[in-house]
XYZ file of C-alpha atoms in Angstrom:
629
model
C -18.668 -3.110 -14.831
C -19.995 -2.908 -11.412
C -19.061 -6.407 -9.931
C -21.586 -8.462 -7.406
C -19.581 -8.730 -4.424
C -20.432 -9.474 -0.710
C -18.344 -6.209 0.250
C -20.058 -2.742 -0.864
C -18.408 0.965 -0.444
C -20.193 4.172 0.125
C -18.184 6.950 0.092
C -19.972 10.108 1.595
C -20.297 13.200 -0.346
C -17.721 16.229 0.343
C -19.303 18.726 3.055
C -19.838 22.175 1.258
C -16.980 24.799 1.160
C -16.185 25.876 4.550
C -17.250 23.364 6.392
C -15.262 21.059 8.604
C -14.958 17.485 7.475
C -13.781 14.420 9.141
C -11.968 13.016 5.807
C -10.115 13.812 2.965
C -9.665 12.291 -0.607
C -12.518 9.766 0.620
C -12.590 8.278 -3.453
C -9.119 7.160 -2.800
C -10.517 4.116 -0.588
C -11.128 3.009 -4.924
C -7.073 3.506 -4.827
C -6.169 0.966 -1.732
C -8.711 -1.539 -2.674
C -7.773 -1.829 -6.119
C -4.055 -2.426 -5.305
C -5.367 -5.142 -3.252
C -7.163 -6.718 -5.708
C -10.471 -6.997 -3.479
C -13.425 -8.021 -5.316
C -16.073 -5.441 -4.006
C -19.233 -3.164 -5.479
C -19.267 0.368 -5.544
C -22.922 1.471 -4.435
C -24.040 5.630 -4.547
C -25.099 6.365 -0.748
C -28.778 6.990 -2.231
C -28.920 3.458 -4.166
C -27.552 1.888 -0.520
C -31.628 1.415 0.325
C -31.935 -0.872 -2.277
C -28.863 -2.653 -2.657
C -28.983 -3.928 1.710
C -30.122 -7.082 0.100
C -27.210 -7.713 -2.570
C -24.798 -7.735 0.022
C -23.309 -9.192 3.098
C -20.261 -6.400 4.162
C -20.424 -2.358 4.160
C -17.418 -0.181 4.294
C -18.271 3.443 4.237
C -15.793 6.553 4.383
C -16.373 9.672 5.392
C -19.422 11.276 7.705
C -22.333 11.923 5.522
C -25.707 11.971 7.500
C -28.090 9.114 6.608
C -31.694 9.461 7.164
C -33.666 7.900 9.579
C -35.436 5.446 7.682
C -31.715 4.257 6.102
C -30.368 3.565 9.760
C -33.809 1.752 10.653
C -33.021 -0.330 7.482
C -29.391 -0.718 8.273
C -30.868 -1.940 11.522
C -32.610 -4.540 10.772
C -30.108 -5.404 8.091
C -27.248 -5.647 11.053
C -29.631 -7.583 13.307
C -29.580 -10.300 10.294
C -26.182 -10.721 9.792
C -24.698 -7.828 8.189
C -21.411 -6.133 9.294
C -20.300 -2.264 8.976
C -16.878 -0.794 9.035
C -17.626 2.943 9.484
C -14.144 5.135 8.626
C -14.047 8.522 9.903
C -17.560 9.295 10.692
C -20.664 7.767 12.538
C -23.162 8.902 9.746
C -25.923 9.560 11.922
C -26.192 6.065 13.127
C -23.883 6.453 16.427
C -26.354 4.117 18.121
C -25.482 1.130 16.233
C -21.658 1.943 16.819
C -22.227 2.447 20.771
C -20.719 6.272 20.278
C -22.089 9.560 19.539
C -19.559 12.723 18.121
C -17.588 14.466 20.853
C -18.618 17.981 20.732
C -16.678 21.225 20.099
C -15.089 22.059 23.760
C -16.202 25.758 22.793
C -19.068 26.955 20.411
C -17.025 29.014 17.315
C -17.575 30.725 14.759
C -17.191 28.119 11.896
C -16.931 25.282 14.354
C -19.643 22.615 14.536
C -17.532 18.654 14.454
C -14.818 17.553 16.529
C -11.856 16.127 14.546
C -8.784 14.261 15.928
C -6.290 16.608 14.353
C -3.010 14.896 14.046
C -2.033 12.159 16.508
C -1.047 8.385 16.864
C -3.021 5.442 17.235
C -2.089 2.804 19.621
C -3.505 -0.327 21.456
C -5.181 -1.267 24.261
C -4.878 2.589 26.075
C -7.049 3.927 28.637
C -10.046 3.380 30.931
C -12.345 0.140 29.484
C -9.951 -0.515 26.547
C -9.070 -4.162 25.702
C -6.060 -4.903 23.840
C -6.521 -4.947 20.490
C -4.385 -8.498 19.582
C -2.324 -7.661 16.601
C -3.979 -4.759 15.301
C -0.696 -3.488 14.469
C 0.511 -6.904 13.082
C 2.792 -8.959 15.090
C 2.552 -12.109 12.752
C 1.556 -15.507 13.988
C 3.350 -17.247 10.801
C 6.852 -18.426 11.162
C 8.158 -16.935 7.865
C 8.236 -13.410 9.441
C 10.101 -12.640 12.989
C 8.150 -10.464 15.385
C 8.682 -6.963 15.848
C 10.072 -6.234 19.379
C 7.055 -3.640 20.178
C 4.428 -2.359 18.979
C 3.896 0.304 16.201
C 2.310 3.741 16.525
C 0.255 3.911 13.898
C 0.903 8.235 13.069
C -2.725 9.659 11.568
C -3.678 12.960 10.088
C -7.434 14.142 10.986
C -10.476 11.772 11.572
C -13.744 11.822 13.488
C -13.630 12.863 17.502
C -16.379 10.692 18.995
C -16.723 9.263 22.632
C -17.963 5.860 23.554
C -21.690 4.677 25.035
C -22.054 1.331 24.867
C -19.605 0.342 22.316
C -16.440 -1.994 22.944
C -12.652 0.512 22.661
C -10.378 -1.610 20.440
C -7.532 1.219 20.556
C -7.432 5.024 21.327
C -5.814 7.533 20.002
C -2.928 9.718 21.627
C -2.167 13.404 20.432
C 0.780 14.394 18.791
C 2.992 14.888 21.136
C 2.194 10.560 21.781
C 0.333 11.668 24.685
C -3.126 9.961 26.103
C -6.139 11.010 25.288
C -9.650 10.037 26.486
C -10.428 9.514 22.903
C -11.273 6.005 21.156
C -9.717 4.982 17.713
C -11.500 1.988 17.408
C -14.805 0.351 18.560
C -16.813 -2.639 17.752
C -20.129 -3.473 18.651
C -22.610 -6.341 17.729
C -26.191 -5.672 16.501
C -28.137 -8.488 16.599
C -26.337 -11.235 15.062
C -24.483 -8.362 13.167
C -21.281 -6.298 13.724
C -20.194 -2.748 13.245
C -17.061 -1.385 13.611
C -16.041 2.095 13.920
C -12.098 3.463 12.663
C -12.149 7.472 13.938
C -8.973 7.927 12.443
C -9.143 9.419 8.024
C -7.575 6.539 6.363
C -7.730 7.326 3.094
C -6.235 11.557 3.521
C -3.602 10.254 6.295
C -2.439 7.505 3.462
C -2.089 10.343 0.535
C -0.910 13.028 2.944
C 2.023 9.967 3.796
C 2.878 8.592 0.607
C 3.274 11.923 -1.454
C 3.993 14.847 1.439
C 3.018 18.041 1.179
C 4.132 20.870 -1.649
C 7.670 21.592 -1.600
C 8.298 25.015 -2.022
C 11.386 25.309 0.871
C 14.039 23.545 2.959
C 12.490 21.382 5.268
C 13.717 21.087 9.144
C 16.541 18.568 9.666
C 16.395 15.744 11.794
C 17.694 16.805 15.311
C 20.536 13.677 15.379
C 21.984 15.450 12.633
C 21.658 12.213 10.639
C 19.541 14.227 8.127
C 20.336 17.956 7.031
C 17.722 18.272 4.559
C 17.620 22.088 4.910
C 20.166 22.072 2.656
C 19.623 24.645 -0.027
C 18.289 22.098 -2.221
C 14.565 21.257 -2.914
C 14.016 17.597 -2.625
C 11.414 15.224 -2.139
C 12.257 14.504 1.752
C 12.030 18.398 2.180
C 7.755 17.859 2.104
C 7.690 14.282 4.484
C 5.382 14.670 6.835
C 6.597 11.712 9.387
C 8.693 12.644 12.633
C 12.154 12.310 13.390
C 11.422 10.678 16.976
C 8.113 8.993 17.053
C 7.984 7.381 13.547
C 11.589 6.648 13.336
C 13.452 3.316 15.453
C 16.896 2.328 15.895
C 18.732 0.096 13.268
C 19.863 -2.519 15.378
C 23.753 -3.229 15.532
C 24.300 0.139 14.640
C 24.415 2.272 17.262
C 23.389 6.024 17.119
C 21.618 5.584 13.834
C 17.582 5.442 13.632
C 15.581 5.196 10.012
C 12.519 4.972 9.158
C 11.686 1.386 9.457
C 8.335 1.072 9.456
C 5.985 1.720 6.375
C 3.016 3.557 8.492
C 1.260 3.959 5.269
C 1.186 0.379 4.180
C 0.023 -0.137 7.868
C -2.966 1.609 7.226
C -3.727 0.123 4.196
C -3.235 -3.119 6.139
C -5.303 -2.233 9.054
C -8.493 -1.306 6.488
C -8.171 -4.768 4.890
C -7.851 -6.817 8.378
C -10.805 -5.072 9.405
C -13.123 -5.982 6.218
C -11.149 -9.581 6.097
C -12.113 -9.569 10.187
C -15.748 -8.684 9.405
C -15.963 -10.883 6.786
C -14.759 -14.095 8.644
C -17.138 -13.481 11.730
C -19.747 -13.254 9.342
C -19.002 -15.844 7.043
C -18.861 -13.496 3.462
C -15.982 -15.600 2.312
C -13.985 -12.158 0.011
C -12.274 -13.116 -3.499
C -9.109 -10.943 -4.321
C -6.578 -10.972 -6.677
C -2.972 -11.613 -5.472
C -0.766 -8.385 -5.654
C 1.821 -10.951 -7.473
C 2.052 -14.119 -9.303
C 2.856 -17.197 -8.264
C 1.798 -16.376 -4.743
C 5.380 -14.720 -4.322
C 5.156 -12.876 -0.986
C 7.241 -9.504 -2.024
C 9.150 -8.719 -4.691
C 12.878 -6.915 -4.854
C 14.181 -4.408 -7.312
C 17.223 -2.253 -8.367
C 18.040 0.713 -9.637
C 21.223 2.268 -11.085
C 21.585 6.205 -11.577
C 24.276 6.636 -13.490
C 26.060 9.831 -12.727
C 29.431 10.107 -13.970
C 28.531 7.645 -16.805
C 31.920 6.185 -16.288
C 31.646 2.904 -18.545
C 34.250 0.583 -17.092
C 32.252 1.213 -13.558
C 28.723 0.367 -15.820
C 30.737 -2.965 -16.795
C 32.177 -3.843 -13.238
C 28.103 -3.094 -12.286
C 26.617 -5.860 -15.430
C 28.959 -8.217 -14.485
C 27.830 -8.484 -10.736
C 24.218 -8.361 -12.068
C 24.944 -11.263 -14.558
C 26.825 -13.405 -11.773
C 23.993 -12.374 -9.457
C 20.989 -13.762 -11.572
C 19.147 -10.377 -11.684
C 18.070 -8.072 -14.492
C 17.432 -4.108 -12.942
C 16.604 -0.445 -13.618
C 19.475 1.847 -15.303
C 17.971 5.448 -14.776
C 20.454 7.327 -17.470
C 21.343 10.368 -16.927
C 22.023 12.814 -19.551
C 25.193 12.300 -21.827
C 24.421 8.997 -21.412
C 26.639 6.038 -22.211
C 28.028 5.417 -25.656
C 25.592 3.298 -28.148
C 27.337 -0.193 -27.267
C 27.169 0.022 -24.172
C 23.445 0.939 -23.928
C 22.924 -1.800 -26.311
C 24.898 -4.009 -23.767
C 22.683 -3.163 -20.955
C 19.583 -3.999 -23.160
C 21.151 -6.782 -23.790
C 21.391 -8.279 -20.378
C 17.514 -8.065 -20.098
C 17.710 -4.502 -18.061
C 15.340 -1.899 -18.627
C 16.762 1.639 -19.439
C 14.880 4.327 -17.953
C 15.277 8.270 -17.242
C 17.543 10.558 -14.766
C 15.763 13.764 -15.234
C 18.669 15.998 -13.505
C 17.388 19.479 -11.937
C 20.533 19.823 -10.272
C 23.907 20.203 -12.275
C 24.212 23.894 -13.378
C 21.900 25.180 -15.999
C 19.423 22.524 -15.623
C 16.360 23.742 -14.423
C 13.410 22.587 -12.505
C 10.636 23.204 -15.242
C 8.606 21.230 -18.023
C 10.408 22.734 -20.538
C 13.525 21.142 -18.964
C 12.076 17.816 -18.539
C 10.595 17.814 -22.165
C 14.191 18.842 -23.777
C 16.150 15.905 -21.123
C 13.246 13.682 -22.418
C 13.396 14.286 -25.735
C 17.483 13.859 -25.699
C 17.263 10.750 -23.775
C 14.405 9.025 -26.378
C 16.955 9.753 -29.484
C 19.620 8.111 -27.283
C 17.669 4.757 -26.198
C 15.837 4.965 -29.397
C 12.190 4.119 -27.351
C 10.345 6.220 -25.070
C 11.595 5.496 -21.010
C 9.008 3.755 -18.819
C 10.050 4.872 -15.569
C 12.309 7.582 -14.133
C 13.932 8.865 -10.770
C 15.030 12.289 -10.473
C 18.890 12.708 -9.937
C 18.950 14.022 -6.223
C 15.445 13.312 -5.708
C 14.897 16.591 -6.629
C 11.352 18.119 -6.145
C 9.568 21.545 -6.196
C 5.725 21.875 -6.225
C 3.096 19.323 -5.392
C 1.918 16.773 -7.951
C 2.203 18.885 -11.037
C 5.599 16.741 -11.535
C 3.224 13.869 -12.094
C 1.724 15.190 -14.933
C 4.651 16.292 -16.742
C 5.747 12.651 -16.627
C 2.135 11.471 -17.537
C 1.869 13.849 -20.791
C 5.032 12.263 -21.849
C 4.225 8.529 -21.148
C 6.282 7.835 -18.441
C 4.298 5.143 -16.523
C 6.166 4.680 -13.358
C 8.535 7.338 -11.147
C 11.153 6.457 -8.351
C 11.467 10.542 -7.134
C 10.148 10.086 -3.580
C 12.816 8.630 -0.838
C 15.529 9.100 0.883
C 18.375 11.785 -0.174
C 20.037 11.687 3.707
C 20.942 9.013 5.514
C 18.903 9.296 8.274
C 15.854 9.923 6.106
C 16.756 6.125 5.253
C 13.567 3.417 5.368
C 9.832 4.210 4.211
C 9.956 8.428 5.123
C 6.844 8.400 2.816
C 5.501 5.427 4.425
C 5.046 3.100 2.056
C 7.039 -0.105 -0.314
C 4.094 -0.392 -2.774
C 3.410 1.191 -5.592
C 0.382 3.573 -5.819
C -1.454 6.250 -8.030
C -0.976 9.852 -6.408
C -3.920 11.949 -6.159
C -4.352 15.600 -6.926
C -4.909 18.022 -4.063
C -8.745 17.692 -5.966
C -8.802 14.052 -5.608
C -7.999 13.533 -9.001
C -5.950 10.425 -9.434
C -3.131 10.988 -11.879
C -1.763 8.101 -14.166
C 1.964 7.584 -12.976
C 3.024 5.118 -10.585
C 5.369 5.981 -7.939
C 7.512 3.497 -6.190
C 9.802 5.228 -3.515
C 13.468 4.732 -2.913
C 13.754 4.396 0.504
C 17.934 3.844 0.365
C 20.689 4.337 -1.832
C 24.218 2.231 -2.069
C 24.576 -0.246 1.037
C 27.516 0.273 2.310
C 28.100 4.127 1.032
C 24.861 5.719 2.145
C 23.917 3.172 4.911
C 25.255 0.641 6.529
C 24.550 -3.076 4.909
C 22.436 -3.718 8.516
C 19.809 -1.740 7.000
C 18.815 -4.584 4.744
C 17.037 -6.915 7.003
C 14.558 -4.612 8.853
C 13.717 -3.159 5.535
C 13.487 -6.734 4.252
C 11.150 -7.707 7.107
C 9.085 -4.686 7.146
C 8.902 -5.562 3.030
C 7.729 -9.178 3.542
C 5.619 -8.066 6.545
C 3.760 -5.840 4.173
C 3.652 -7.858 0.724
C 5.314 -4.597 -0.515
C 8.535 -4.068 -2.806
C 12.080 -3.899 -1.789
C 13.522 -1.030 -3.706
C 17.671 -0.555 -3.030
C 19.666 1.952 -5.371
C 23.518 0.914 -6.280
C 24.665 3.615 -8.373
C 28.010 2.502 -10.945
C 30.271 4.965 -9.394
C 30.145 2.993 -6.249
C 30.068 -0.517 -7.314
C 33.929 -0.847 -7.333
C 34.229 0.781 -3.392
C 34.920 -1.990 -0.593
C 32.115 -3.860 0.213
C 29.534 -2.535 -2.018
C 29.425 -5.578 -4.611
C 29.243 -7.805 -1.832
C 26.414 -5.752 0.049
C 24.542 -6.306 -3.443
C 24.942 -9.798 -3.890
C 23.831 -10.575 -0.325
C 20.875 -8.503 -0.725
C 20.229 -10.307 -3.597
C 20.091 -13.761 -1.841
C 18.576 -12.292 0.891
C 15.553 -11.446 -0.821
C 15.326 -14.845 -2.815
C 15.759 -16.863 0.736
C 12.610 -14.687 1.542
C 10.825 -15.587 -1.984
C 11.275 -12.434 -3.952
C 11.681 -12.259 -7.461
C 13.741 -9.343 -8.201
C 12.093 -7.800 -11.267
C 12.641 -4.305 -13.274
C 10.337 -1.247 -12.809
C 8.484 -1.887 -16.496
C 7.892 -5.260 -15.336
C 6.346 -3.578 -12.056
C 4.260 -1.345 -14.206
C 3.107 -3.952 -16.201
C 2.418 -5.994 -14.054
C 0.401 -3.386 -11.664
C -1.711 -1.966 -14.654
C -3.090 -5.164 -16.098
C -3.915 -6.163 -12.335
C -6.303 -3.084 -12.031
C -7.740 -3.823 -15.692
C -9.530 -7.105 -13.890
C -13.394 -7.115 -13.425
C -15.107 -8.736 -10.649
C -18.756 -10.136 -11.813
C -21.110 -13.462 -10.793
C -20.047 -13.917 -6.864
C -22.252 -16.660 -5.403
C -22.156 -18.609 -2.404
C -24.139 -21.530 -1.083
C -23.307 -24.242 1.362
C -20.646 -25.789 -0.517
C -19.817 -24.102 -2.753
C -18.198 -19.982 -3.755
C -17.807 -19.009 -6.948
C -16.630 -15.672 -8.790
C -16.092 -14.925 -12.472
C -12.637 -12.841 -13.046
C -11.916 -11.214 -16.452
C -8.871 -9.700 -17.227
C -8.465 -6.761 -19.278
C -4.997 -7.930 -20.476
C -3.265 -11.400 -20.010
C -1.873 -12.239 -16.767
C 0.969 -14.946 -16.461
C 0.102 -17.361 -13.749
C -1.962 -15.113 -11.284
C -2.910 -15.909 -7.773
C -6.506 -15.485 -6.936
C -7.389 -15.847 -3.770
C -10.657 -16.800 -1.163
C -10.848 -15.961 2.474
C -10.980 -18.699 4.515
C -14.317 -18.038 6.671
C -14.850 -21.540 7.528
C -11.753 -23.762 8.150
C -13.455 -25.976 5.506
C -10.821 -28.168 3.396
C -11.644 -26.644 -0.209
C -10.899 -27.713 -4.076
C -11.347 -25.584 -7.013
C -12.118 -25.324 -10.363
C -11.194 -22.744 -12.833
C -13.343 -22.910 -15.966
C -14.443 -26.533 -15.242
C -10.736 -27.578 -14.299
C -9.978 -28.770 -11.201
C -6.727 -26.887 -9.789
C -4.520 -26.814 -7.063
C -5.825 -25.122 -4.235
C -3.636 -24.817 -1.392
C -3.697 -21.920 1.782
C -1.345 -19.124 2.091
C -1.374 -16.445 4.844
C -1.921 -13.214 4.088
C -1.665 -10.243 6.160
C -2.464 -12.719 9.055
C -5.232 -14.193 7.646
C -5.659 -17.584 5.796
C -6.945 -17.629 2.223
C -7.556 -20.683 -0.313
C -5.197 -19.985 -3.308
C -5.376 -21.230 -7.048
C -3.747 -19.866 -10.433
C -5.280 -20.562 -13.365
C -4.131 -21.299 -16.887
C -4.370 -19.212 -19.504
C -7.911 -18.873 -20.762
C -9.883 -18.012 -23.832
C -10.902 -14.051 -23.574
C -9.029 -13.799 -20.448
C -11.937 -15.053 -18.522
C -11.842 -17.146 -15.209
C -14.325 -18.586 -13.313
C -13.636 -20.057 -9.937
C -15.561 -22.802 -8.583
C -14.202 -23.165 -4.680
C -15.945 -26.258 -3.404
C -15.872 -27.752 0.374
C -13.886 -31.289 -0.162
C -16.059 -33.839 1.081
C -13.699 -36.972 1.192
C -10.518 -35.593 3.043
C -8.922 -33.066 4.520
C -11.052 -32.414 8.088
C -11.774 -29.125 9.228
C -8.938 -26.874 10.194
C -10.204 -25.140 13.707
C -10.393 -21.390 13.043
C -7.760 -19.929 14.763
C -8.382 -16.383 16.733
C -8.792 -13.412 14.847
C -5.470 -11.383 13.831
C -7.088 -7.862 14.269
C -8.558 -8.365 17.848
C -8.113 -12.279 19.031
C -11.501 -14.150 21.067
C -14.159 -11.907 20.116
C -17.284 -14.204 21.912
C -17.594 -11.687 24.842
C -18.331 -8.439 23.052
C -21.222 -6.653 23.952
C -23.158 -3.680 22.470
């Protein structure tokens, strides 16, 4: 179903072979707004003509060139309200952006388009640029702590353009973090319209983060010697692409020891959706999504358990701090295995048993065949096929092909990319959510990965890892993975460091929930359809139908208005309360159960109480009244 929306994407055709491009894996933009639960319409660039009418918001990716009588209409469609967040490429229409492409600085053979190469994005840099607020999302809400600086926000490629009329809202420093005269962001208004202009390739920086490049040697070791990953051993970390210095801070309290504490993937992902949620609230296209959790929980926590060594009085010691902790976790089994009670133990205690596929010990190699016989072993052992798995090591060799071994075997969710050195510790693929790789074709392959970005507190890293990671987690609505093995649980201070991470998180509102409950949960929330968004001036409504049932979901309407709202869900008036999210405000309600799994959400302006809430200053780039085209 192709959902009404307000919010449409376009995402330009692929240049011909050979030719430069601005952007890569452009159809994954379907990837980050479908983890987000947006509600949006996805329009071919030659139906755009006739669609200007349908909608209110256009986010297009990529630098396709539209005609002249498509920018005339986009014109006139700008002067009237609409808004237009333009990533990676001007598409002919450079005018309405106040920019034009920066040209080649020599005329090549095979040249033709600037691009930015690789290089940072930061704030408020340079002649005529005006600070950008909290593009890189210092929080105004009291639940999370602000960062002490800034974050450099580390890109891969992206359109070179220079400014004409437009309004710089960051630029963009090489990557050796050094200015440039080039802009990463600029706004402009049109009428009583908006566009907005990212230069940087969201979408190929965000894959090229999350899932690294092919691993087919050692990479280079971190100069503090905190991480010797060239090591002799193929791993995940050895294709990273993030840098030791610039994308790496200090722990604090511990001195001499920097990780990788901020998730620069999740930030783009972040700084896409404050853009469109900007747009949309200085336009007044109030967006429905559906909450990444239920409940309106803010994160969530998780463990896993590899258990090497298999020792079973250490697997004991390890269920018994679970049990007096509250928590049920991940137990990735590595081949013997435990004996058949105490597998049957584990299941017991509500923990999900999942696969260790080891490439490491001695006659175990790193091949299909190996996986299928490990897999095969491990099924007669459980006595069900394994939901998720984590490879012992991290071990890794190849690009995504591992993905598809998993995939043709039903393995729904892997834990393989992370941290296998201590100073690779934090988000070295840049990211605490779970996502759908692609294929170097763009092809999106159907296994989740969730990385481990530390292993045992207190034996790998210090326990004052825990609350950056935490904060970065919450920051980012993301998931706080931490691995305990059982061989460690009965070492000083390790129980403890679990337990405390454990009431951390719940302090914070996480639910600490199993990787098949994460899989679940994540596939029936991309099985929703969008359909029947209205809005007149009292009322929004949207019909949501689920493709399987979801247990008290959280759907969600941006607050354009700082109207005092009810809603109704099927007739049924709910509570409807606000909740920040990613620095914006949003009218939540969950629904009850319904009949076919269909929801429709009536959110009405209350006309009795609750005055108008003054709209506070845009998160993304603060007072906006004095731009200028």
């Amino acid at each position: 179903m192709n959902p009404s929306s307000p919010l449409a994407v376009v995402v330009a055709p692929a240049p011909p072979a050979n030719a430069a491009r601005t952007v890569s894996y452009p159809e994954y933009v379907h990837e980050i707004l479908a983890h987000a639960g947006v509600c949006y319409t996805k329009i071919e660039r030659a139906d755009l003509p006739d669609r200007l009418g349908d909608i209110r918001l256009l986010l297009t990716i990529g630098d396709a060139l539209f005609s002249a009588d498509l920018i005339a209409a986009l014109r006139t469609w700008l002067e009237n309200g609409g808004a237009w967040l333009a990533v990676g490429g001007l598409c002919g229409a450079g005018a309405l952006f106040g920019a034009e492409p920066q040209p080649p600085s020599y005329s090549s053979w095979g040249g033709g388009i600037s691009t930015l190469g690789e290089g940072y994005m930061e704030e408020g840099a340079g002649p005529g640029a005006r600070g950008a607020g909290d593009l890189f999302l210092r929080p105004s809400s009291s639940v999370l702590r602000p960062r002490p600086e800034p974050s450099r926000l580390h890109f891969f490629n992206g359109a070179a353009v220079r400014v004409t009329t437009g309004d710089v809202r960051a630029m963009v420093k090489d990557t050796h973090n050094q200015p440039t005269s080039r802009p990463g962001m600029i706004e402009a208004r049109v009428g009583n319209g908006r566009c907005l202009f990212i230069a940087p390739d969201i979408t190929g920086t965000i894959v090229r983060i999350q899932q690294g490049i092919a691993v087919t040697r050692d990479g280079i070791s971190a100069p503090d010697g905190t991480a010797p990953i060239t090591d002799g051993v193929l791993k995940s970390g050895d294709g990273a692409v993030l840098d030791w210095i610039l994308d790496r801070q200090p722990v604090p309290g511990v001195p001499g020891l920097s990780a990788f504490l901020e998730p620069v993937a999740d930030r783009w992902r972040e700084l896409l959706l404050q853009s469109l949620f900007y747009l949309a609230v200085e336009q007044n296209a109030p967006l429905p999504l559906l909450w990444l959790y239920p409940r309106d929980l803010p994160a969530l926590g998780h463990f896993s358990h590899d258990t090497d060594g298999n020792d079973p009085a250490l697997a004991h010691a390890l269920l018994k701090t679970l049990d007096e902790a509250g928590v049920r976790s991940t137990w990735c089994v590595i081949l013997p295995g435990y004996g058949a009670e105490l597998i049957q133990a584990i299941r017991d205690g509500g923990h999900e048993l999942a696969m260790h596929f080891d490439a490491m010990t001695p006659g175990c190699l790193w091949s299909e065949e190996e996986l299928e016989k490990q897999w095969r072993q491990l099924y007669s052992l459980l006595g069900d096929s394994p939901v998720s798995n984590k490879n012992h090591y991290l071990r890794w060799e190849g690009d995504t092909e591992y993905f598809d071994w998993l995939a043709r075997r039903g393995v729904k969710l892997d834990q393989s990319k992370g941290a296998s050195k201590t100073g690779e510790a934090g988000f070295n693929f840049g990211t605490s959510h779970p996502y759908f790789p692609a294929d170097p074709s763009g092809r999106m392959i159907d296994v989740l990965e969730l990385a481990t970005p530390t292993q045992d507190l207190e034996i790998f890293a210090p326990p004052a890892l825990l609350e950056p990671l935490l904060e970065s987690v919450v920051r980012s609505h993301g998931i706080l993975h931490l691995l305990f093995h059982p061989a460690h649980i009965g070492k000083p201070g390790v129980a403890e460091a679990l337990r405390f991470a454990v009431n951390t998180g719940r302090e914070r509102g996480l639910e600490w929930w199993t990787a098949r409950e994460i899989s679940a949960w994540e596939r029936a929330r991309r099985a929703v359809r969008w359909s029947e968004w209205k809005q007149d001036s009292a009322t929004i409504s949207v019909t949501l139908e689920a493709g399987e049932p979801l247990t008290e979901p959280s759907i969600l309407l941006l607050d354009t208005d700082g109207e005092s709202r009810t809603a109704l869900v099927n007739g049924v008036e709910r509570e409807c309360h606000r909740v920040e999210r990613w620095g914006f405000t949003f009218w939540s309600v969950s629904p009850e159960p319904a009949l076919n799994n269909r929801f429709t959400i009536e959110w009405r302006r209350r006309t009795k109480d609750g005055p108008r809430v003054p709209r506070a200053p845009s998160p993304l780039f603060g007072d906006t009244s004095s731009v200028q085209a």
